[in-house]
mmCIF file of C-alpha atoms in Angstrom:
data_model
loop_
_atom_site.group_PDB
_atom_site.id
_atom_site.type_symbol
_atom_site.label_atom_id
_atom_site.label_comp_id
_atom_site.label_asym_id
_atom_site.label_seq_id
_atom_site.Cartn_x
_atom_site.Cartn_y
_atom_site.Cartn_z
ATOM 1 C CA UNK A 13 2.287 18.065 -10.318
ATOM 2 C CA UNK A 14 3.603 16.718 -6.548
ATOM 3 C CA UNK A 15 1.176 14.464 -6.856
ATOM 4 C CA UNK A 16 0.912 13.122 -2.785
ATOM 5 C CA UNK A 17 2.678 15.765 -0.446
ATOM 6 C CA UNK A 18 3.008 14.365 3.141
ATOM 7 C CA UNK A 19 4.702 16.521 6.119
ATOM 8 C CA UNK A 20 6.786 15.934 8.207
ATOM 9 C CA UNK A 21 9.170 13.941 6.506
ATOM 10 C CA UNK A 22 10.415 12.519 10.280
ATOM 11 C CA UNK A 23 9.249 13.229 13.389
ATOM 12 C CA UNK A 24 9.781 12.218 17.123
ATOM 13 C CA UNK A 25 7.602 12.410 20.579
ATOM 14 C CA UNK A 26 7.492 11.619 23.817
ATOM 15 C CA UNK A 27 4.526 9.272 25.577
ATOM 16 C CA UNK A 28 1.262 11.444 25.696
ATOM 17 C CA UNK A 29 2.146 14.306 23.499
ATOM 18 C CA UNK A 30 0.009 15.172 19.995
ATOM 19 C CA UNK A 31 0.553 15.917 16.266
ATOM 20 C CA UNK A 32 -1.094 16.292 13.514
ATOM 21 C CA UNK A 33 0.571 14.583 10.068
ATOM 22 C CA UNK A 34 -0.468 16.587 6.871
ATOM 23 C CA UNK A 35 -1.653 15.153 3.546
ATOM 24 C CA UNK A 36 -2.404 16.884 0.343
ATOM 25 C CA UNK A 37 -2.713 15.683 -3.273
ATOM 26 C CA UNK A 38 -2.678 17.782 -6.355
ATOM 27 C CA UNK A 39 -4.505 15.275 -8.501
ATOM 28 C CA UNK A 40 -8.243 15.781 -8.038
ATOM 29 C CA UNK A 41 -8.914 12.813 -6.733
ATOM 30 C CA UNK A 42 -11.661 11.944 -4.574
ATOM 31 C CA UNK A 43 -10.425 9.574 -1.929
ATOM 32 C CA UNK A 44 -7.381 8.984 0.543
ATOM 33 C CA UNK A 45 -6.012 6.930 3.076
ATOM 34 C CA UNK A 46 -3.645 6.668 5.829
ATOM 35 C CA UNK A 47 -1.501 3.746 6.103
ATOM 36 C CA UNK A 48 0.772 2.396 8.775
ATOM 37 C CA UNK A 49 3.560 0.541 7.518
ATOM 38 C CA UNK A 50 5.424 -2.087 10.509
ATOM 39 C CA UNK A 51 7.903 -4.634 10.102
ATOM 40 C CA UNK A 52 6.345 -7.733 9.360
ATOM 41 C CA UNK A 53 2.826 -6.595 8.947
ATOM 42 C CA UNK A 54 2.300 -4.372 6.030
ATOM 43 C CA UNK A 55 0.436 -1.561 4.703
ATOM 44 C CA UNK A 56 -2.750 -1.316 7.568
ATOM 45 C CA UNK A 57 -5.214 0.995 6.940
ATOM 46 C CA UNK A 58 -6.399 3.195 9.695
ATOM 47 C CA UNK A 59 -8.617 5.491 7.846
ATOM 48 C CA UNK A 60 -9.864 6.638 4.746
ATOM 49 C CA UNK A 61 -12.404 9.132 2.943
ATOM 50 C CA UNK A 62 -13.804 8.098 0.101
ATOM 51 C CA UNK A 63 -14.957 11.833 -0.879
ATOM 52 C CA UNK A 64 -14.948 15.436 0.737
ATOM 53 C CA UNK A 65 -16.735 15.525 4.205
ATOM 54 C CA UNK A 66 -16.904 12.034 4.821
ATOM 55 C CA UNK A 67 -14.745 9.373 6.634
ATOM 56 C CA UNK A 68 -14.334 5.773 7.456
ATOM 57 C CA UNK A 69 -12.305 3.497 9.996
ATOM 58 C CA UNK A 70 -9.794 1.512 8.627
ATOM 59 C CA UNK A 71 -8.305 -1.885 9.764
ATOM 60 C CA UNK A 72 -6.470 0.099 12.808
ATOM 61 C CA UNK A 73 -7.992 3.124 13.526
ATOM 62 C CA UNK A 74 -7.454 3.201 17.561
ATOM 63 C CA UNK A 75 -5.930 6.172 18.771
ATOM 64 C CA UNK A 76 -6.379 7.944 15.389
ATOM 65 C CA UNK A 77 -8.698 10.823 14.711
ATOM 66 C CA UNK A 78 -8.764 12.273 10.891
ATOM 67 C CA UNK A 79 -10.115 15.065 8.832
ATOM 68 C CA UNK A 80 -11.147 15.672 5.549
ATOM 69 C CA UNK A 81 -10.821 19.406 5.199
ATOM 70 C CA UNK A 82 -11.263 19.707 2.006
ATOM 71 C CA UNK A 83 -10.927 17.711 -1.698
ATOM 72 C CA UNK A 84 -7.226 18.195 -1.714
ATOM 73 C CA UNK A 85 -6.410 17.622 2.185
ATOM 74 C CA UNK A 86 -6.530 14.761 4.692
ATOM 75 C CA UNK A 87 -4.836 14.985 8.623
ATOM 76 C CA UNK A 88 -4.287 12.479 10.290
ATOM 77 C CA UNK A 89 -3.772 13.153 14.485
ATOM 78 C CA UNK A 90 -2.708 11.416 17.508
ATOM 79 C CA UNK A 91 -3.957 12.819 20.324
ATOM 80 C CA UNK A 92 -1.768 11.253 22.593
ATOM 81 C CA UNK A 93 1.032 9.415 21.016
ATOM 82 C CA UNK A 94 1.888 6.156 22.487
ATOM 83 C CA UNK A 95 5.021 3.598 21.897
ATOM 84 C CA UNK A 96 2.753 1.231 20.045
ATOM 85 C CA UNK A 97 2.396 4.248 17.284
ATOM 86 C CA UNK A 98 6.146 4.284 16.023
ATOM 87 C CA UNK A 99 5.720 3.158 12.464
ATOM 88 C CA UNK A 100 5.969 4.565 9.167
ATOM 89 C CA UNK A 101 2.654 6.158 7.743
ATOM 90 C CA UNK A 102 1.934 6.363 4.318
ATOM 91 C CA UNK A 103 -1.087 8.863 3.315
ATOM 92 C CA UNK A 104 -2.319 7.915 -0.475
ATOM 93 C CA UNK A 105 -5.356 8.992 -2.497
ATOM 94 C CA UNK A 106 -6.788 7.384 -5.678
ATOM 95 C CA UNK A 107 -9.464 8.293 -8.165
ATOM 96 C CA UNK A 108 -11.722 6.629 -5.669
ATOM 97 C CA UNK A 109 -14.550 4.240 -8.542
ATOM 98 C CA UNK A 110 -15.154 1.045 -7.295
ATOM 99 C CA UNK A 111 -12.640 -1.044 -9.534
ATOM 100 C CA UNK A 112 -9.980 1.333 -10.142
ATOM 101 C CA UNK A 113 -8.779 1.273 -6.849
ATOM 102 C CA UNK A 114 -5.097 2.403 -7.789
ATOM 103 C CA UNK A 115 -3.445 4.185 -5.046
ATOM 104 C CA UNK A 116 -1.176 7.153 -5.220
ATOM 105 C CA UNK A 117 1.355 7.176 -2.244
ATOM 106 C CA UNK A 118 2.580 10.108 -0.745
ATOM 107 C CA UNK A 119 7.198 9.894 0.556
ATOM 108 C CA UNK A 120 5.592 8.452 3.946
ATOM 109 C CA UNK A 121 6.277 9.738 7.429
ATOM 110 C CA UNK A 122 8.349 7.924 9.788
ATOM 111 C CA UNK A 123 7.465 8.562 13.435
ATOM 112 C CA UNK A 124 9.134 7.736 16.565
ATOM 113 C CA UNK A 125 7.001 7.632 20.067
ATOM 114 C CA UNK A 126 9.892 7.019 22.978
ATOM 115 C CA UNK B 5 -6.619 -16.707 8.081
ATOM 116 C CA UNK B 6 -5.109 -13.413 7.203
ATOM 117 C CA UNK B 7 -7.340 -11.802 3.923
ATOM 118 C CA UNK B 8 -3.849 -11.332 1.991
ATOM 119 C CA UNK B 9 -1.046 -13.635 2.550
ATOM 120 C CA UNK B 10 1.752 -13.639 1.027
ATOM 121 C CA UNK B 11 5.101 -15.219 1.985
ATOM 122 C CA UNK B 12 8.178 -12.984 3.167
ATOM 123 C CA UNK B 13 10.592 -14.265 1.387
ATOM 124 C CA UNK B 14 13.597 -13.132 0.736
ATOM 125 C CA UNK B 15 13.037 -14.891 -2.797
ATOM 126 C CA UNK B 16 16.188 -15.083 -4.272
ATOM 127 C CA UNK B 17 17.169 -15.434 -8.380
ATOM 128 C CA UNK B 18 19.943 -15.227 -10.235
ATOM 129 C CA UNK B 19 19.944 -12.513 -12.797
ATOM 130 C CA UNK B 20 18.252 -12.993 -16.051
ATOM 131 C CA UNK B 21 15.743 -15.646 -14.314
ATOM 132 C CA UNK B 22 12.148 -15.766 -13.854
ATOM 133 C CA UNK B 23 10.991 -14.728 -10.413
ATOM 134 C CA UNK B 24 7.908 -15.467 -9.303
ATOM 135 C CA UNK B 25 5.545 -14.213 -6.484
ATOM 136 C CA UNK B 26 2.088 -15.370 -5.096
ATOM 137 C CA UNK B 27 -0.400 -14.311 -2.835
ATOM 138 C CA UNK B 28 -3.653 -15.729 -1.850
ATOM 139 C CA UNK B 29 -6.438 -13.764 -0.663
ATOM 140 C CA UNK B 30 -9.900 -15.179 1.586
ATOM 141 C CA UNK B 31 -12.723 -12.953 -0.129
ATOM 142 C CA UNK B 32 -14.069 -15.059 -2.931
ATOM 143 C CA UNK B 33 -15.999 -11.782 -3.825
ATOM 144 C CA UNK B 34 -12.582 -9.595 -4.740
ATOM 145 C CA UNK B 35 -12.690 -8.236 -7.811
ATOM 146 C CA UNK B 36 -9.313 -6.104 -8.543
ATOM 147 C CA UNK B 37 -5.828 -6.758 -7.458
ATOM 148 C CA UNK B 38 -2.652 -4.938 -7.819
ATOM 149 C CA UNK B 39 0.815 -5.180 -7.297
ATOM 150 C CA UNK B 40 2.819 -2.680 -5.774
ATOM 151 C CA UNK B 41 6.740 -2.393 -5.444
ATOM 152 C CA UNK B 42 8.358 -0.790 -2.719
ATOM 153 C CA UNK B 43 12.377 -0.425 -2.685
ATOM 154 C CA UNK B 44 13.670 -0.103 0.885
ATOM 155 C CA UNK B 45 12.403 3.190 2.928
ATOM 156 C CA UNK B 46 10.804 4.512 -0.249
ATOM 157 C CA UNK B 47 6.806 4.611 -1.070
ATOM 158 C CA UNK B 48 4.999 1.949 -2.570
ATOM 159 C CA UNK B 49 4.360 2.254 -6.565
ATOM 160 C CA UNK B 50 2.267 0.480 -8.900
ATOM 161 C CA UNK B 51 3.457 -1.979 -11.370
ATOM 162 C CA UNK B 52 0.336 -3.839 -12.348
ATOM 163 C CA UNK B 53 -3.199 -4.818 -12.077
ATOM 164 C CA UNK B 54 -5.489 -7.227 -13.097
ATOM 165 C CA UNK B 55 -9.541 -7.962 -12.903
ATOM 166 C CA UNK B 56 -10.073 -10.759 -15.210
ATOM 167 C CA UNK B 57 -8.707 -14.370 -14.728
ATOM 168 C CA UNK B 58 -6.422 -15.002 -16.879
ATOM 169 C CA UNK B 59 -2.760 -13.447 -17.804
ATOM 170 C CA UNK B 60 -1.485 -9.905 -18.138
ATOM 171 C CA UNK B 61 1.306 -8.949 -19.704
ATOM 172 C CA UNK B 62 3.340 -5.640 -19.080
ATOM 173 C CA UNK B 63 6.775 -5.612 -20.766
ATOM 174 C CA UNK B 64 8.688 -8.025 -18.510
ATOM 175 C CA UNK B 65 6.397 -8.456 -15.730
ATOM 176 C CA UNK B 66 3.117 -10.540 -15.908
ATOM 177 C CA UNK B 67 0.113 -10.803 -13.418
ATOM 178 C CA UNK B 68 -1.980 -13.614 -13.196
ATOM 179 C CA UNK B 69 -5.358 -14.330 -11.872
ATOM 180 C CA UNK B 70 -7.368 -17.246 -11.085
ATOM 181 C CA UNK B 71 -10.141 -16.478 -9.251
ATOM 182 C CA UNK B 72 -11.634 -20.255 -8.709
ATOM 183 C CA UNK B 73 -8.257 -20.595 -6.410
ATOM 184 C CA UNK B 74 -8.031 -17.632 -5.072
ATOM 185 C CA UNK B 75 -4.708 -17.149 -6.277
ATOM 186 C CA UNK B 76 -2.765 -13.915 -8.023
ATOM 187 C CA UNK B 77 0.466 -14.006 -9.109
ATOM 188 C CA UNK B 78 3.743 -11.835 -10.936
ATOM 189 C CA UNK B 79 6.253 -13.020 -12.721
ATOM 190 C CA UNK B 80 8.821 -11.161 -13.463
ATOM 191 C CA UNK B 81 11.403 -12.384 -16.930
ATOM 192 C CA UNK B 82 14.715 -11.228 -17.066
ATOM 193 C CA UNK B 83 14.732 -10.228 -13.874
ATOM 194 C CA UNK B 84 17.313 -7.579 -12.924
ATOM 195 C CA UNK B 85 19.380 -6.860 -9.733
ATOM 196 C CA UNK B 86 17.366 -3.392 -9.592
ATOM 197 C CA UNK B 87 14.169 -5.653 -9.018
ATOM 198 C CA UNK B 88 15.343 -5.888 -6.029
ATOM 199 C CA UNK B 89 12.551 -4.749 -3.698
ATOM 200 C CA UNK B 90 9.719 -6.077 -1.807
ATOM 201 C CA UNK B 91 6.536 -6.786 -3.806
ATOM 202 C CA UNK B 92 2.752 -6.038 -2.548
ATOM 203 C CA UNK B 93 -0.212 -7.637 -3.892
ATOM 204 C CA UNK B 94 -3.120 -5.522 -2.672
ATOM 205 C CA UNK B 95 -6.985 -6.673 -3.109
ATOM 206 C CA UNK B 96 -8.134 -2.870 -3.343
ATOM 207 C CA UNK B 97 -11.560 -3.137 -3.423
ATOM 208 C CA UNK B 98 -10.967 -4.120 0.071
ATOM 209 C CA UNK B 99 -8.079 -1.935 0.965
ATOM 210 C CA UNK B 100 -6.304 -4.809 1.887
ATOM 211 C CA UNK B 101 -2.441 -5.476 1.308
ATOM 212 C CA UNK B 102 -0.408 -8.515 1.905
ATOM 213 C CA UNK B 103 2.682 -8.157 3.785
ATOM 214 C CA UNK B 104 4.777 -8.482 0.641
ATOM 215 C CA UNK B 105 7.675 -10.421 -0.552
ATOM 216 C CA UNK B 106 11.172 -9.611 -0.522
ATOM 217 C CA UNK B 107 12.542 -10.261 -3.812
ATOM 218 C CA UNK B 108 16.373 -10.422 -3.933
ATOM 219 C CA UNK B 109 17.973 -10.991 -7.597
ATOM 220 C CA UNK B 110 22.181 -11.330 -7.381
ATOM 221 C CA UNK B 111 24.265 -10.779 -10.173
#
């Protein structure tokens, strides 16, 4: 089992361009997350989907779009990247019942918007 | 108020001391907390959780809870210099994760 596979491991842009960051678990479960991850403020949730087909804002989810394509997969996309988007996201799935909330964190992707 | 707070630290032991870290959270509804450990530029993992008030113990580390103060803990015995890391609490059945504490232990 790989358990959380994120991809890419690193990536760079410029101001305005887009990308798509991939997310795919191997463990059947039924929800995942994206996370940002900044200095100084922690794991902030953008989005999640707590089962196939369906999808929720997070904390941050502002110049974010996600996709649930199927049970195993979750994409997260800028559309147009901005400065304020370097961080280090995090994509993370867990079994997904109310009190058993224990997440399952993919290597994390570390983006750089210049 | 932030929902999670915890403070930054660094918290620094000695090895073979008890280190421990707190975190307060705002939602007197929360029912399950974690902890998570994350060494530097590596993914967050789980090292304990707790529902009930009360202590729970996990070889050296233990979580408390005390939901009337809003208050979970971890202490962690013996500590070691590969505890060295930066500890979440997380009140998941919000989604919600402090900003952690840096936990330095020096030979």
């Amino acid at each position: 089992n790989a358990g959380v596979t994120q991809t890419p491991k690193f990536q760079v842009l410029k101001t305005g361009q887009s990308m798509t960051l991939q997310c795919a678990q191997d463990m059947n479960h039924n929800s995942m997350y994206w996370y940002r991850q900044d200095p100084g403020m922690g794991l902030r949730l953008i989005y999640y989907s707590a089962s196939e087909g369906t999808t929720d804002k997070g904390e941050v989810p502002n110049g974010y779009n996600v996709s649930r394509l199927n049970k195993r997969e979750f994409s997260l996309r800028l559309e147009s990247a901005a400065p304020s988007q370097t961080s280090v996201y995090f994509c993370a799935s867990s079994d997904g019942t109310a009190s058993n909330e224990k997440l399952f964190f993919g290597s994390g992707t570390q983006l750089s918007v210049l | 108020q932030k929902e999670v707070e915890q403070n930054s630290g660094p918290l620094s032991v000695p090895e073979g001391a008890i280190a421990s870290l707190n975190c307060t959270y705002s939602d007197r509804g929360s029912q399950s907390f974690f902890w998570y450990r994350q060494y530097s530029g590596k993914s967050p993992e789980l090292i304990m959780f707790i529902y009930s008030n009360g202590d729970k113990e996990d070889g050296r580390f233990t979580a408390q809870l005390n939901k009337a103060s809003q208050y979970v803990s971890l202490l962690i015995r013996d500590s070691q210099p590969s505890d060295s890391a930066t500890y979440l609490c997380a009140v998941t059945d919000k989604l919600i994760f402090g900003t952690g504490t840096r936990l330095q232990v020096f030979p």
